[in-house]
Amino acid sequence: MQMGTRWTAGAQPPASVPEDLWGPIAHVEALSVGTAGPAPRWTLTWLEGRPVAELDTGVIVTKDRTGAVVVQHDPDDTFA
């Protein structure tokens, strides 16, 4: 079993976040994190052994079944 974690956008991801997600996470933060208000937070969970990092804004960074990193927006997120 793999445990998830949370961290604030702009901070270095915890060691439990696979390093190949760090670049895409940093890219998402550069595009979406402003200076007004508190910084959004990331939540790392695991789905079928694959990492899923979701920003409070609804952006998701994950790996597909082939291991390729995918960045998408949660279509069900009503807060973004």
N, CA, C and O atoms as a CHARMM CRD file, in Angstrom:
* protein
*
  320
    1    1 MET  N      0.84000  -1.18400   0.00000 PROA 1      0.00000
    2    1 MET  CA     0.00000   0.00000   0.00000 PROA 1      0.00000
    3    1 MET  C      0.88300   1.24500   0.00000 PROA 1      0.00000
    4    1 MET  O      1.85700   1.32200   0.74900 PROA 1      0.00000
    5    2 GLN  N      0.54200   2.21200  -0.83700 PROA 2      0.00000
    6    2 GLN  CA     1.27800   3.46600  -0.88900 PROA 2      0.00000
    7    2 GLN  C      0.42000   4.56100  -0.28600 PROA 2      0.00000
    8    2 GLN  O     -0.77300   4.66200  -0.57300 PROA 2      0.00000
    9    3 MET  N      1.03200   5.37200   0.54600 PROA 3      0.00000
   10    3 MET  CA     0.31400   6.44500   1.21000 PROA 3      0.00000
   11    3 MET  C      0.39800   7.72900   0.39500 PROA 3      0.00000
   12    3 MET  O      1.40800   7.98600  -0.25900 PROA 3      0.00000
   13    4 GLY  N     -0.63500   8.51700   0.43100 PROA 4      0.00000
   14    4 GLY  CA    -0.66000   9.80700  -0.21900 PROA 4      0.00000
   15    4 GLY  C     -0.10500  10.87900   0.70600 PROA 4      0.00000
   16    4 GLY  O      0.29200  10.60700   1.83900 PROA 4      0.00000
   17    5 THR  N     -0.08800  12.09800   0.19600 PROA 5      0.00000
   18    5 THR  CA     0.41000  13.22200   0.97900 PROA 5      0.00000
   19    5 THR  C     -0.13200  14.51600   0.39700 PROA 5      0.00000
   20    5 THR  O     -0.69900  14.52400  -0.69600 PROA 5      0.00000
   21    6 ARG  N      0.04200  15.60700   1.12700 PROA 6      0.00000
   22    6 ARG  CA    -0.34100  16.93900   0.63600 PROA 6      0.00000
   23    6 ARG  C      0.82800  17.88100   0.81300 PROA 6      0.00000
   24    6 ARG  O      1.63500  17.71800   1.72800 PROA 6      0.00000
   25    7 TRP  N      0.92100  18.87700  -0.07400 PROA 7      0.00000
   26    7 TRP  CA     1.93700  19.92000   0.05200 PROA 7      0.00000
   27    7 TRP  C      1.46000  21.16700  -0.66500 PROA 7      0.00000
   28    7 TRP  O      0.59900  21.10400  -1.54200 PROA 7      0.00000
   29    8 THR  N      2.02300  22.28900  -0.28600 PROA 8      0.00000
   30    8 THR  CA     1.63000  23.57800  -0.83800 PROA 8      0.00000
   31    8 THR  C      2.33100  23.82400  -2.17100 PROA 8      0.00000
   32    8 THR  O      3.52400  23.55900  -2.31600 PROA 8      0.00000
   33    9 ALA  N      1.57500  24.33100  -3.13700 PROA 9      0.00000
   34    9 ALA  CA     2.14800  24.67800  -4.43800 PROA 9      0.00000
   35    9 ALA  C      3.29600  25.66200  -4.23900 PROA 9      0.00000
   36    9 ALA  O      3.20000  26.59000  -3.43700 PROA 9      0.00000
   37   10 GLY  N      4.36100  25.45000  -4.96600 PROA 10     0.00000
   38   10 GLY  CA     5.54200  26.29400  -4.85900 PROA 10     0.00000
   39   10 GLY  C      6.62500  25.68700  -3.99000 PROA 10     0.00000
   40   10 GLY  O      7.79100  26.06700  -4.09300 PROA 10     0.00000
   41   11 ALA  N      6.25100  24.74400  -3.13100 PROA 11     0.00000
   42   11 ALA  CA     7.22400  24.03700  -2.30100 PROA 11     0.00000
   43   11 ALA  C      7.73100  22.81900  -3.07500 PROA 11     0.00000
   44   11 ALA  O      7.08500  22.34500  -4.00900 PROA 11     0.00000
   45   12 GLN  N      8.88700  22.32900  -2.66900 PROA 12     0.00000
   46   12 GLN  CA     9.40600  21.11700  -3.30500 PROA 12     0.00000
   47   12 GLN  C      8.47600  19.95700  -2.98500 PROA 12     0.00000
   48   12 GLN  O      8.07600  19.78600  -1.83300 PROA 12     0.00000
   49   13 PRO  N      8.12500  19.15200  -3.99600 PROA 13     0.00000
   50   13 PRO  CA     7.26600  18.00200  -3.72500 PROA 13     0.00000
   51   13 PRO  C      7.94500  17.03800  -2.74100 PROA 13     0.00000
   52   13 PRO  O      9.16900  16.91200  -2.74000 PROA 13     0.00000
   53   14 PRO  N      7.15700  16.36800  -1.91700 PROA 14     0.00000
   54   14 PRO  CA     7.71700  15.38300  -0.99600 PROA 14     0.00000
   55   14 PRO  C      8.40700  14.24400  -1.75200 PROA 14     0.00000
   56   14 PRO  O      8.16200  14.03300  -2.94000 PROA 14     0.00000
   57   15 ALA  N      9.26000  13.52600  -1.05300 PROA 15     0.00000
   58   15 ALA  CA    10.01400  12.42700  -1.65900 PROA 15     0.00000
   59   15 ALA  C      9.09700  11.33500  -2.21600 PROA 15     0.00000
   60   15 ALA  O      9.50400  10.59200  -3.10900 PROA 15     0.00000
   61   16 SER  N      7.87400  11.22700  -1.70700 PROA 16     0.00000
   62   16 SER  CA     6.95400  10.19200  -2.18400 PROA 16     0.00000
   63   16 SER  C      6.38100  10.50200  -3.57400 PROA 16     0.00000
   64   16 SER  O      5.77600   9.63300  -4.20200 PROA 16     0.00000
   65   17 VAL  N      6.57000  11.73600  -4.05200 PROA 17     0.00000
   66   17 VAL  CA     6.10800  12.10000  -5.39400 PROA 17     0.00000
   67   17 VAL  C      7.18900  11.66700  -6.38400 PROA 17     0.00000
   68   17 VAL  O      8.33600  12.09500  -6.26100 PROA 17     0.00000
   69   18 PRO  N      6.84500  10.82400  -7.36700 PROA 18     0.00000
   70   18 PRO  CA     7.84500  10.39200  -8.33500 PROA 18     0.00000
   71   18 PRO  C      8.49900  11.59300  -9.03900 PROA 18     0.00000
   72   18 PRO  O      7.82300  12.54200  -9.43600 PROA 18     0.00000
   73   19 GLU  N      9.81600  11.52700  -9.18000 PROA 19     0.00000
   74   19 GLU  CA    10.54900  12.66900  -9.73900 PROA 19     0.00000
   75   19 GLU  C     10.12900  13.03400 -11.15000 PROA 19     0.00000
   76   19 GLU  O     10.24700  14.19600 -11.53700 PROA 19     0.00000
   77   20 ASP  N      9.63900  12.07300 -11.93800 PROA 20     0.00000
   78   20 ASP  CA     9.22600  12.42100 -13.30100 PROA 20     0.00000
   79   20 ASP  C      7.94800  13.25400 -13.32700 PROA 20     0.00000
   80   20 ASP  O      7.56800  13.75500 -14.38600 PROA 20     0.00000
   81   21 LEU  N      7.27800  13.41300 -12.18500 PROA 21     0.00000
   82   21 LEU  CA     6.12100  14.31300 -12.10300 PROA 21     0.00000
   83   21 LEU  C      6.52500  15.72600 -11.69700 PROA 21     0.00000
   84   21 LEU  O      5.75700  16.66700 -11.89300 PROA 21     0.00000
   85   22 TRP  N      7.72200  15.88600 -11.13300 PROA 22     0.00000
   86   22 TRP  CA     8.13900  17.18600 -10.60800 PROA 22     0.00000
   87   22 TRP  C      8.14300  18.27800 -11.68100 PROA 22     0.00000
   88   22 TRP  O      7.65400  19.37900 -11.43100 PROA 22     0.00000
   89   23 GLY  N      8.67800  18.00000 -12.85500 PROA 23     0.00000
   90   23 GLY  CA     8.72500  18.99900 -13.93000 PROA 23     0.00000
   91   23 GLY  C      7.33600  19.45300 -14.35300 PROA 23     0.00000
   92   23 GLY  O      7.07200  20.65500 -14.39300 PROA 23     0.00000
   93   24 PRO  N      6.43400  18.51500 -14.67200 PROA 24     0.00000
   94   24 PRO  CA     5.07200  18.91600 -15.02200 PROA 24     0.00000
   95   24 PRO  C      4.35500  19.65600 -13.88800 PROA 24     0.00000
   96   24 PRO  O      3.58400  20.58100 -14.14400 PROA 24     0.00000
   97   25 ILE  N      4.60200  19.25600 -12.64700 PROA 25     0.00000
   98   25 ILE  CA     3.99800  19.95800 -11.51000 PROA 25     0.00000
   99   25 ILE  C      4.50600  21.39800 -11.46300 PROA 25     0.00000
  100   25 ILE  O      3.71900  22.32700 -11.28600 PROA 25     0.00000
  101   26 ALA  N      5.80300  21.58600 -11.61800 PROA 26     0.00000
  102   26 ALA  CA     6.38200  22.93600 -11.60900 PROA 26     0.00000
  103   26 ALA  C      5.81900  23.76900 -12.76100 PROA 26     0.00000
  104   26 ALA  O      5.57000  24.96400 -12.60000 PROA 26     0.00000
  105   27 HSD  N      5.62100  23.14700 -13.91500 PROA 27     0.00000
  106   27 HSD  CA     5.06800  23.85900 -15.07100 PROA 27     0.00000
  107   27 HSD  C      3.62900  24.30900 -14.78800 PROA 27     0.00000
  108   27 HSD  O      3.26700  25.44400 -15.09400 PROA 27     0.00000
  109   28 VAL  N      2.82200  23.44300 -14.21600 PROA 28     0.00000
  110   28 VAL  CA     1.44100  23.79500 -13.85500 PROA 28     0.00000
  111   28 VAL  C      1.44200  24.95300 -12.86700 PROA 28     0.00000
  112   28 VAL  O      0.66000  25.89300 -13.00700 PROA 28     0.00000
  113   29 GLU  N      2.31900  24.88400 -11.87000 PROA 29     0.00000
  114   29 GLU  CA     2.38400  25.95000 -10.87000 PROA 29     0.00000
  115   29 GLU  C      2.77400  27.27800 -11.50900 PROA 29     0.00000
  116   29 GLU  O      2.21600  28.31800 -11.16000 PROA 29     0.00000
  117   30 ALA  N      3.72100  27.25400 -12.43400 PROA 30     0.00000
  118   30 ALA  CA     4.16400  28.48800 -13.08900 PROA 30     0.00000
  119   30 ALA  C      3.02800  29.12700 -13.88500 PROA 30     0.00000
  120   30 ALA  O      2.96200  30.35100 -14.00400 PROA 30     0.00000
  121   31 LEU  N      2.14700  28.31400 -14.42100 PROA 31     0.00000
  122   31 LEU  CA     1.03900  28.82800 -15.22800 PROA 31     0.00000
  123   31 LEU  C     -0.19200  29.22200 -14.41600 PROA 31     0.00000
  124   31 LEU  O     -0.97400  30.07000 -14.84500 PROA 31     0.00000
  125   32 SER  N     -0.36600  28.60800 -13.24200 PROA 32     0.00000
  126   32 SER  CA    -1.64700  28.77500 -12.57600 PROA 32     0.00000
  127   32 SER  C     -1.60900  29.36200 -11.17500 PROA 32     0.00000
  128   32 SER  O     -2.65100  29.75800 -10.65300 PROA 32     0.00000
  129   33 VAL  N     -0.45700  29.43000 -10.56200 PROA 33     0.00000
  130   33 VAL  CA    -0.41300  29.89300  -9.18100 PROA 33     0.00000
  131   33 VAL  C     -0.09300  31.38400  -9.15600 PROA 33     0.00000
  132   33 VAL  O      0.98900  31.80400  -9.56500 PROA 33     0.00000
  133   34 GLY  N     -1.04900  32.18000  -8.67000 PROA 34     0.00000
  134   34 GLY  CA    -0.86200  33.61800  -8.57200 PROA 34     0.00000
  135   34 GLY  C     -0.39500  34.02200  -7.18400 PROA 34     0.00000
  136   34 GLY  O     -0.15200  33.17200  -6.32700 PROA 34     0.00000
  137   35 THR  N     -0.27400  35.31600  -6.97000 PROA 35     0.00000
  138   35 THR  CA     0.19400  35.81100  -5.68100 PROA 35     0.00000
  139   35 THR  C     -0.95600  36.22900  -4.76300 PROA 35     0.00000
  140   35 THR  O     -0.74000  36.45600  -3.57300 PROA 35     0.00000
  141   36 ALA  N     -2.16900  36.33200  -5.29700 PROA 36     0.00000
  142   36 ALA  CA    -3.31200  36.74200  -4.47100 PROA 36     0.00000
  143   36 ALA  C     -3.86800  35.53900  -3.71900 PROA 36     0.00000
  144   36 ALA  O     -4.11900  34.48500  -4.30200 PROA 36     0.00000
  145   37 GLY  N     -4.05200  35.71400  -2.43600 PROA 37     0.00000
  146   37 GLY  CA    -4.63600  34.65000  -1.62500 PROA 37     0.00000
  147   37 GLY  C     -3.64200  33.55000  -1.30700 PROA 37     0.00000
  148   37 GLY  O     -2.49400  33.58400  -1.75100 PROA 37     0.00000
  149   38 PRO  N     -4.09000  32.58600  -0.54100 PROA 38     0.00000
  150   38 PRO  CA    -3.19700  31.48600  -0.16300 PROA 38     0.00000
  151   38 PRO  C     -2.89500  30.58900  -1.35900 PROA 38     0.00000
  152   38 PRO  O     -3.71900  30.43300  -2.26000 PROA 38     0.00000
  153   39 ALA  N     -1.71300  30.00900  -1.35200 PROA 39     0.00000
  154   39 ALA  CA    -1.31700  29.10400  -2.43100 PROA 39     0.00000
  155   39 ALA  C     -2.16800  27.83900  -2.36900 PROA 39     0.00000
  156   39 ALA  O     -2.45200  27.33000  -1.28400 PROA 39     0.00000
  157   40 PRO  N     -2.57400  27.33300  -3.52900 PROA 40     0.00000
  158   40 PRO  CA    -3.32400  26.07600  -3.52500 PROA 40     0.00000
  159   40 PRO  C     -2.42400  24.92500  -3.07200 PROA 40     0.00000
  160   40 PRO  O     -1.20100  25.05800  -3.02200 PROA 40     0.00000
  161   41 ARG  N     -3.03800  23.82000  -2.75300 PROA 41     0.00000
  162   41 ARG  CA    -2.28500  22.66000  -2.27700 PROA 41     0.00000
  163   41 ARG  C     -2.47800  21.48800  -3.22700 PROA 41     0.00000
  164   41 ARG  O     -3.52200  21.33900  -3.86200 PROA 41     0.00000
  165   42 TRP  N     -1.45100  20.66800  -3.30500 PROA 42     0.00000
  166   42 TRP  CA    -1.47600  19.43500  -4.06800 PROA 42     0.00000
  167   42 TRP  C     -1.87600  18.28700  -3.14000 PROA 42     0.00000
  168   42 TRP  O     -1.57400  18.30500  -1.94700 PROA 42     0.00000
  169   43 THR  N     -2.55000  17.30300  -3.70100 PROA 43     0.00000
  170   43 THR  CA    -2.85000  16.06300  -2.99700 PROA 43     0.00000
  171   43 THR  C     -2.34700  14.91700  -3.86000 PROA 43     0.00000
  172   43 THR  O     -2.73400  14.79300  -5.02200 PROA 43     0.00000
  173   44 LEU  N     -1.48500  14.08000  -3.29300 PROA 44     0.00000
  174   44 LEU  CA    -0.99600  12.90000  -3.98700 PROA 44     0.00000
  175   44 LEU  C     -1.75400  11.68600  -3.48700 PROA 44     0.00000
  176   44 LEU  O     -1.80600  11.41900  -2.28600 PROA 44     0.00000
  177   45 THR  N     -2.34200  10.95400  -4.42200 PROA 45     0.00000
  178   45 THR  CA    -2.97900   9.67800  -4.11900 PROA 45     0.00000
  179   45 THR  C     -2.43300   8.66300  -5.11800 PROA 45     0.00000
  180   45 THR  O     -1.69400   9.01400  -6.03800 PROA 45     0.00000
  181   46 TRP  N     -2.79800   7.43100  -4.92800 PROA 46     0.00000
  182   46 TRP  CA    -2.35200   6.35900  -5.82600 PROA 46     0.00000
  183   46 TRP  C     -3.57800   5.61700  -6.31600 PROA 46     0.00000
  184   46 TRP  O     -4.44600   5.24000  -5.52900 PROA 46     0.00000
  185   47 LEU  N     -3.64500   5.41100  -7.62900 PROA 47     0.00000
  186   47 LEU  CA    -4.75300   4.69300  -8.24000 PROA 47     0.00000
  187   47 LEU  C     -4.18200   3.55900  -9.07500 PROA 47     0.00000
  188   47 LEU  O     -3.47200   3.80300 -10.05100 PROA 47     0.00000
  189   48 GLU  N     -4.47900   2.35300  -8.70900 PROA 48     0.00000
  190   48 GLU  CA    -3.97200   1.16600  -9.40500 PROA 48     0.00000
  191   48 GLU  C     -2.45200   1.22500  -9.54400 PROA 48     0.00000
  192   48 GLU  O     -1.89900   0.86600 -10.58300 PROA 48     0.00000
  193   49 GLY  N     -1.78400   1.68300  -8.48200 PROA 49     0.00000
  194   49 GLY  CA    -0.32700   1.73500  -8.47100 PROA 49     0.00000
  195   49 GLY  C      0.28500   2.92900  -9.18400 PROA 49     0.00000
  196   49 GLY  O      1.50800   3.05300  -9.24800 PROA 49     0.00000
  197   50 ARG  N     -0.55100   3.80600  -9.72100 PROA 50     0.00000
  198   50 ARG  CA    -0.04600   4.98900 -10.42900 PROA 50     0.00000
  199   50 ARG  C     -0.28200   6.23700  -9.59300 PROA 50     0.00000
  200   50 ARG  O     -1.32400   6.36600  -8.95000 PROA 50     0.00000
  201   51 PRO  N      0.69300   7.17200  -9.59600 PROA 51     0.00000
  202   51 PRO  CA     0.53100   8.40200  -8.82000 PROA 51     0.00000
  203   51 PRO  C     -0.47100   9.34300  -9.47900 PROA 51     0.00000
  204   51 PRO  O     -0.53600   9.44500 -10.70400 PROA 51     0.00000
  205   52 VAL  N     -1.24600  10.02500  -8.64900 PROA 52     0.00000
  206   52 VAL  CA    -2.20000  11.03300  -9.11000 PROA 52     0.00000
  207   52 VAL  C     -2.00500  12.25600  -8.21400 PROA 52     0.00000
  208   52 VAL  O     -2.36100  12.23400  -7.03600 PROA 52     0.00000
  209   53 ALA  N     -1.43900  13.32100  -8.78100 PROA 53     0.00000
  210   53 ALA  CA    -1.25100  14.57300  -8.04100 PROA 53     0.00000
  211   53 ALA  C     -2.30200  15.55700  -8.53300 PROA 53     0.00000
  212   53 ALA  O     -2.33700  15.90300  -9.71400 PROA 53     0.00000
  213   54 GLU  N     -3.16500  16.01000  -7.61200 PROA 54     0.00000
  214   54 GLU  CA    -4.23300  16.93700  -7.98700 PROA 54     0.00000
  215   54 GLU  C     -4.08500  18.23200  -7.21100 PROA 54     0.00000
  216   54 GLU  O     -3.99900  18.23600  -5.98300 PROA 54     0.00000
  217   55 LEU  N     -4.05800  19.33300  -7.95300 PROA 55     0.00000
  218   55 LEU  CA    -4.00800  20.66300  -7.36400 PROA 55     0.00000
  219   55 LEU  C     -5.42900  21.07300  -6.99000 PROA 55     0.00000
  220   55 LEU  O     -6.38600  20.65500  -7.64200 PROA 55     0.00000
  221   56 ASP  N     -5.57200  21.88400  -5.95100 PROA 56     0.00000
  222   56 ASP  CA    -6.90300  22.33900  -5.52400 PROA 56     0.00000
  223   56 ASP  C     -7.69000  22.99300  -6.65000 PROA 56     0.00000
  224   56 ASP  O     -8.91800  23.04400  -6.58400 PROA 56     0.00000
  225   57 THR  N     -7.02600  23.48800  -7.66800 PROA 57     0.00000
  226   57 THR  CA    -7.68900  24.14000  -8.79200 PROA 57     0.00000
  227   57 THR  C     -8.30200  23.16200  -9.77500 PROA 57     0.00000
  228   57 THR  O     -8.99600  23.57000 -10.70600 PROA 57     0.00000
  229   58 GLY  N     -8.05000  21.85000  -9.57500 PROA 58     0.00000
  230   58 GLY  CA    -8.62000  20.83600 -10.46400 PROA 58     0.00000
  231   58 GLY  C     -7.65700  20.29200 -11.48800 PROA 58     0.00000
  232   58 GLY  O     -8.02800  19.40500 -12.25700 PROA 58     0.00000
  233   59 VAL  N     -6.43100  20.78600 -11.53200 PROA 59     0.00000
  234   59 VAL  CA    -5.44000  20.26500 -12.46300 PROA 59     0.00000
  235   59 VAL  C     -4.88100  18.96400 -11.89400 PROA 59     0.00000
  236   59 VAL  O     -4.56400  18.87700 -10.70800 PROA 59     0.00000
  237   60 ILE  N     -4.76300  17.95500 -12.75500 PROA 60     0.00000
  238   60 ILE  CA    -4.28400  16.64300 -12.35200 PROA 60     0.00000
  239   60 ILE  C     -3.03400  16.29500 -13.15000 PROA 60     0.00000
  240   60 ILE  O     -3.00500  16.43200 -14.37300 PROA 60     0.00000
  241   61 VAL  N     -2.00400  15.84400 -12.44600 PROA 61     0.00000
  242   61 VAL  CA    -0.78100  15.33600 -13.07800 PROA 61     0.00000
  243   61 VAL  C     -0.67900  13.88200 -12.67700 PROA 61     0.00000
  244   61 VAL  O     -0.64100  13.56500 -11.48800 PROA 61     0.00000
  245   62 THR  N     -0.63400  12.99300 -13.65800 PROA 62     0.00000
  246   62 THR  CA    -0.62500  11.56300 -13.38100 PROA 62     0.00000
  247   62 THR  C      0.16800  10.83400 -14.45300 PROA 62     0.00000
  248   62 THR  O      0.76200  11.45800 -15.33200 PROA 62     0.00000
  249   63 LYS  N      0.17300   9.53000 -14.37500 PROA 63     0.00000
  250   63 LYS  CA     0.77600   8.68400 -15.40700 PROA 63     0.00000
  251   63 LYS  C     -0.31900   7.80700 -15.99000 PROA 63     0.00000
  252   63 LYS  O     -1.19300   7.31800 -15.27500 PROA 63     0.00000
  253   64 ASP  N     -0.25400   7.61600 -17.31300 PROA 64     0.00000
  254   64 ASP  CA    -1.21900   6.71900 -17.93200 PROA 64     0.00000
  255   64 ASP  C     -0.70100   5.28300 -17.82400 PROA 64     0.00000
  256   64 ASP  O      0.33700   5.04100 -17.20900 PROA 64     0.00000
  257   65 ARG  N     -1.40300   4.36000 -18.40400 PROA 65     0.00000
  258   65 ARG  CA    -1.03700   2.94000 -18.29900 PROA 65     0.00000
  259   65 ARG  C      0.31300   2.62500 -18.93200 PROA 65     0.00000
  260   65 ARG  O      0.94200   1.62700 -18.58000 PROA 65     0.00000
  261   66 THR  N      0.76700   3.46500 -19.86300 PROA 66     0.00000
  262   66 THR  CA     2.07000   3.23400 -20.49900 PROA 66     0.00000
  263   66 THR  C      3.21000   3.85900 -19.70900 PROA 66     0.00000
  264   66 THR  O      4.37800   3.63200 -20.02700 PROA 66     0.00000
  265   67 GLY  N      2.88700   4.64500 -18.68100 PROA 67     0.00000
  266   67 GLY  CA     3.91200   5.31400 -17.88100 PROA 67     0.00000
  267   67 GLY  C      4.18500   6.74100 -18.31800 PROA 67     0.00000
  268   67 GLY  O      5.02600   7.41800 -17.72600 PROA 67     0.00000
  269   68 ALA  N      3.48400   7.21100 -19.35200 PROA 68     0.00000
  270   68 ALA  CA     3.64800   8.58800 -19.81300 PROA 68     0.00000
  271   68 ALA  C      2.96600   9.54800 -18.83800 PROA 68     0.00000
  272   68 ALA  O      1.88100   9.25800 -18.33300 PROA 68     0.00000
  273   69 VAL  N      3.59800  10.67900 -18.57800 PROA 69     0.00000
  274   69 VAL  CA     3.02200  11.69300 -17.69800 PROA 69     0.00000
  275   69 VAL  C      1.93700  12.44900 -18.45700 PROA 69     0.00000
  276   69 VAL  O      2.13400  12.85200 -19.60400 PROA 69     0.00000
  277   70 VAL  N      0.79900  12.63600 -17.81200 PROA 70     0.00000
  278   70 VAL  CA    -0.35500  13.29400 -18.41200 PROA 70     0.00000
  279   70 VAL  C     -0.80300  14.42500 -17.48700 PROA 70     0.00000
  280   70 VAL  O     -0.91400  14.24600 -16.27400 PROA 70     0.00000
  281   71 VAL  N     -1.06000  15.60200 -18.08600 PROA 71     0.00000
  282   71 VAL  CA    -1.60600  16.73700 -17.34400 PROA 71     0.00000
  283   71 VAL  C     -2.99400  17.00100 -17.90200 PROA 71     0.00000
  284   71 VAL  O     -3.17100  17.14300 -19.11200 PROA 71     0.00000
  285   72 GLN  N     -3.97600  17.06400 -17.01300 PROA 72     0.00000
  286   72 GLN  CA    -5.35400  17.29800 -17.44500 PROA 72     0.00000
  287   72 GLN  C     -6.09100  18.10000 -16.38500 PROA 72     0.00000
  288   72 GLN  O     -5.58900  18.30500 -15.28000 PROA 72     0.00000
  289   73 HSD  N     -7.27800  18.54500 -16.73300 PROA 73     0.00000
  290   73 HSD  CA    -8.12300  19.27100 -15.78900 PROA 73     0.00000
  291   73 HSD  C     -9.30800  18.39100 -15.45500 PROA 73     0.00000
  292   73 HSD  O     -9.91700  17.80100 -16.34700 PROA 73     0.00000
  293   74 ASP  N     -9.63900  18.29800 -14.18200 PROA 74     0.00000
  294   74 ASP  CA   -10.76400  17.48200 -13.73600 PROA 74     0.00000
  295   74 ASP  C    -12.06400  18.11200 -14.22400 PROA 74     0.00000
  296   74 ASP  O    -12.42300  19.19600 -13.76300 PROA 74     0.00000
  297   75 PRO  N    -12.77900  17.46400 -15.14100 PROA 75     0.00000
  298   75 PRO  CA   -14.01400  18.04100 -15.65800 PROA 75     0.00000
  299   75 PRO  C    -15.11900  18.12800 -14.61100 PROA 75     0.00000
  300   75 PRO  O    -16.08800  18.86300 -14.80200 PROA 75     0.00000
  301   76 ASP  N    -14.99500  17.40000 -13.52100 PROA 76     0.00000
  302   76 ASP  CA   -16.01300  17.42100 -12.46900 PROA 76     0.00000
  303   76 ASP  C    -15.72700  18.44600 -11.39000 PROA 76     0.00000
  304   76 ASP  O    -16.51000  18.58100 -10.44900 PROA 76     0.00000
  305   77 ASP  N    -14.61300  19.17800 -11.50200 PROA 77     0.00000
  306   77 ASP  CA   -14.23500  20.14900 -10.48600 PROA 77     0.00000
  307   77 ASP  C    -15.04500  21.42500 -10.68100 PROA 77     0.00000
  308   77 ASP  O    -14.86800  22.13000 -11.67500 PROA 77     0.00000
  309   78 THR  N    -15.91800  21.71800  -9.75100 PROA 78     0.00000
  310   78 THR  CA   -16.77500  22.89700  -9.87600 PROA 78     0.00000
  311   78 THR  C    -16.16500  24.13700  -9.23300 PROA 78     0.00000
  312   78 THR  O    -16.74800  25.21800  -9.30900 PROA 78     0.00000
  313   79 PHE  N    -14.97800  23.99700  -8.59000 PROA 79     0.00000
  314   79 PHE  CA   -14.36700  25.12000  -7.90500 PROA 79     0.00000
  315   79 PHE  C    -13.34200  25.85000  -8.75000 PROA 79     0.00000
  316   79 PHE  O    -12.90000  26.93200  -8.36500 PROA 79     0.00000
  317   80 ALA  N    -12.94900  25.30200  -9.87900 PROA 80     0.00000
  318   80 ALA  CA   -11.90000  25.91900 -10.70100 PROA 80     0.00000
  319   80 ALA  C    -12.45100  27.04500 -11.53900 PROA 80     0.00000
  320   80 ALA  O    -11.70700  27.67600 -12.29100 PROA 80     0.00000
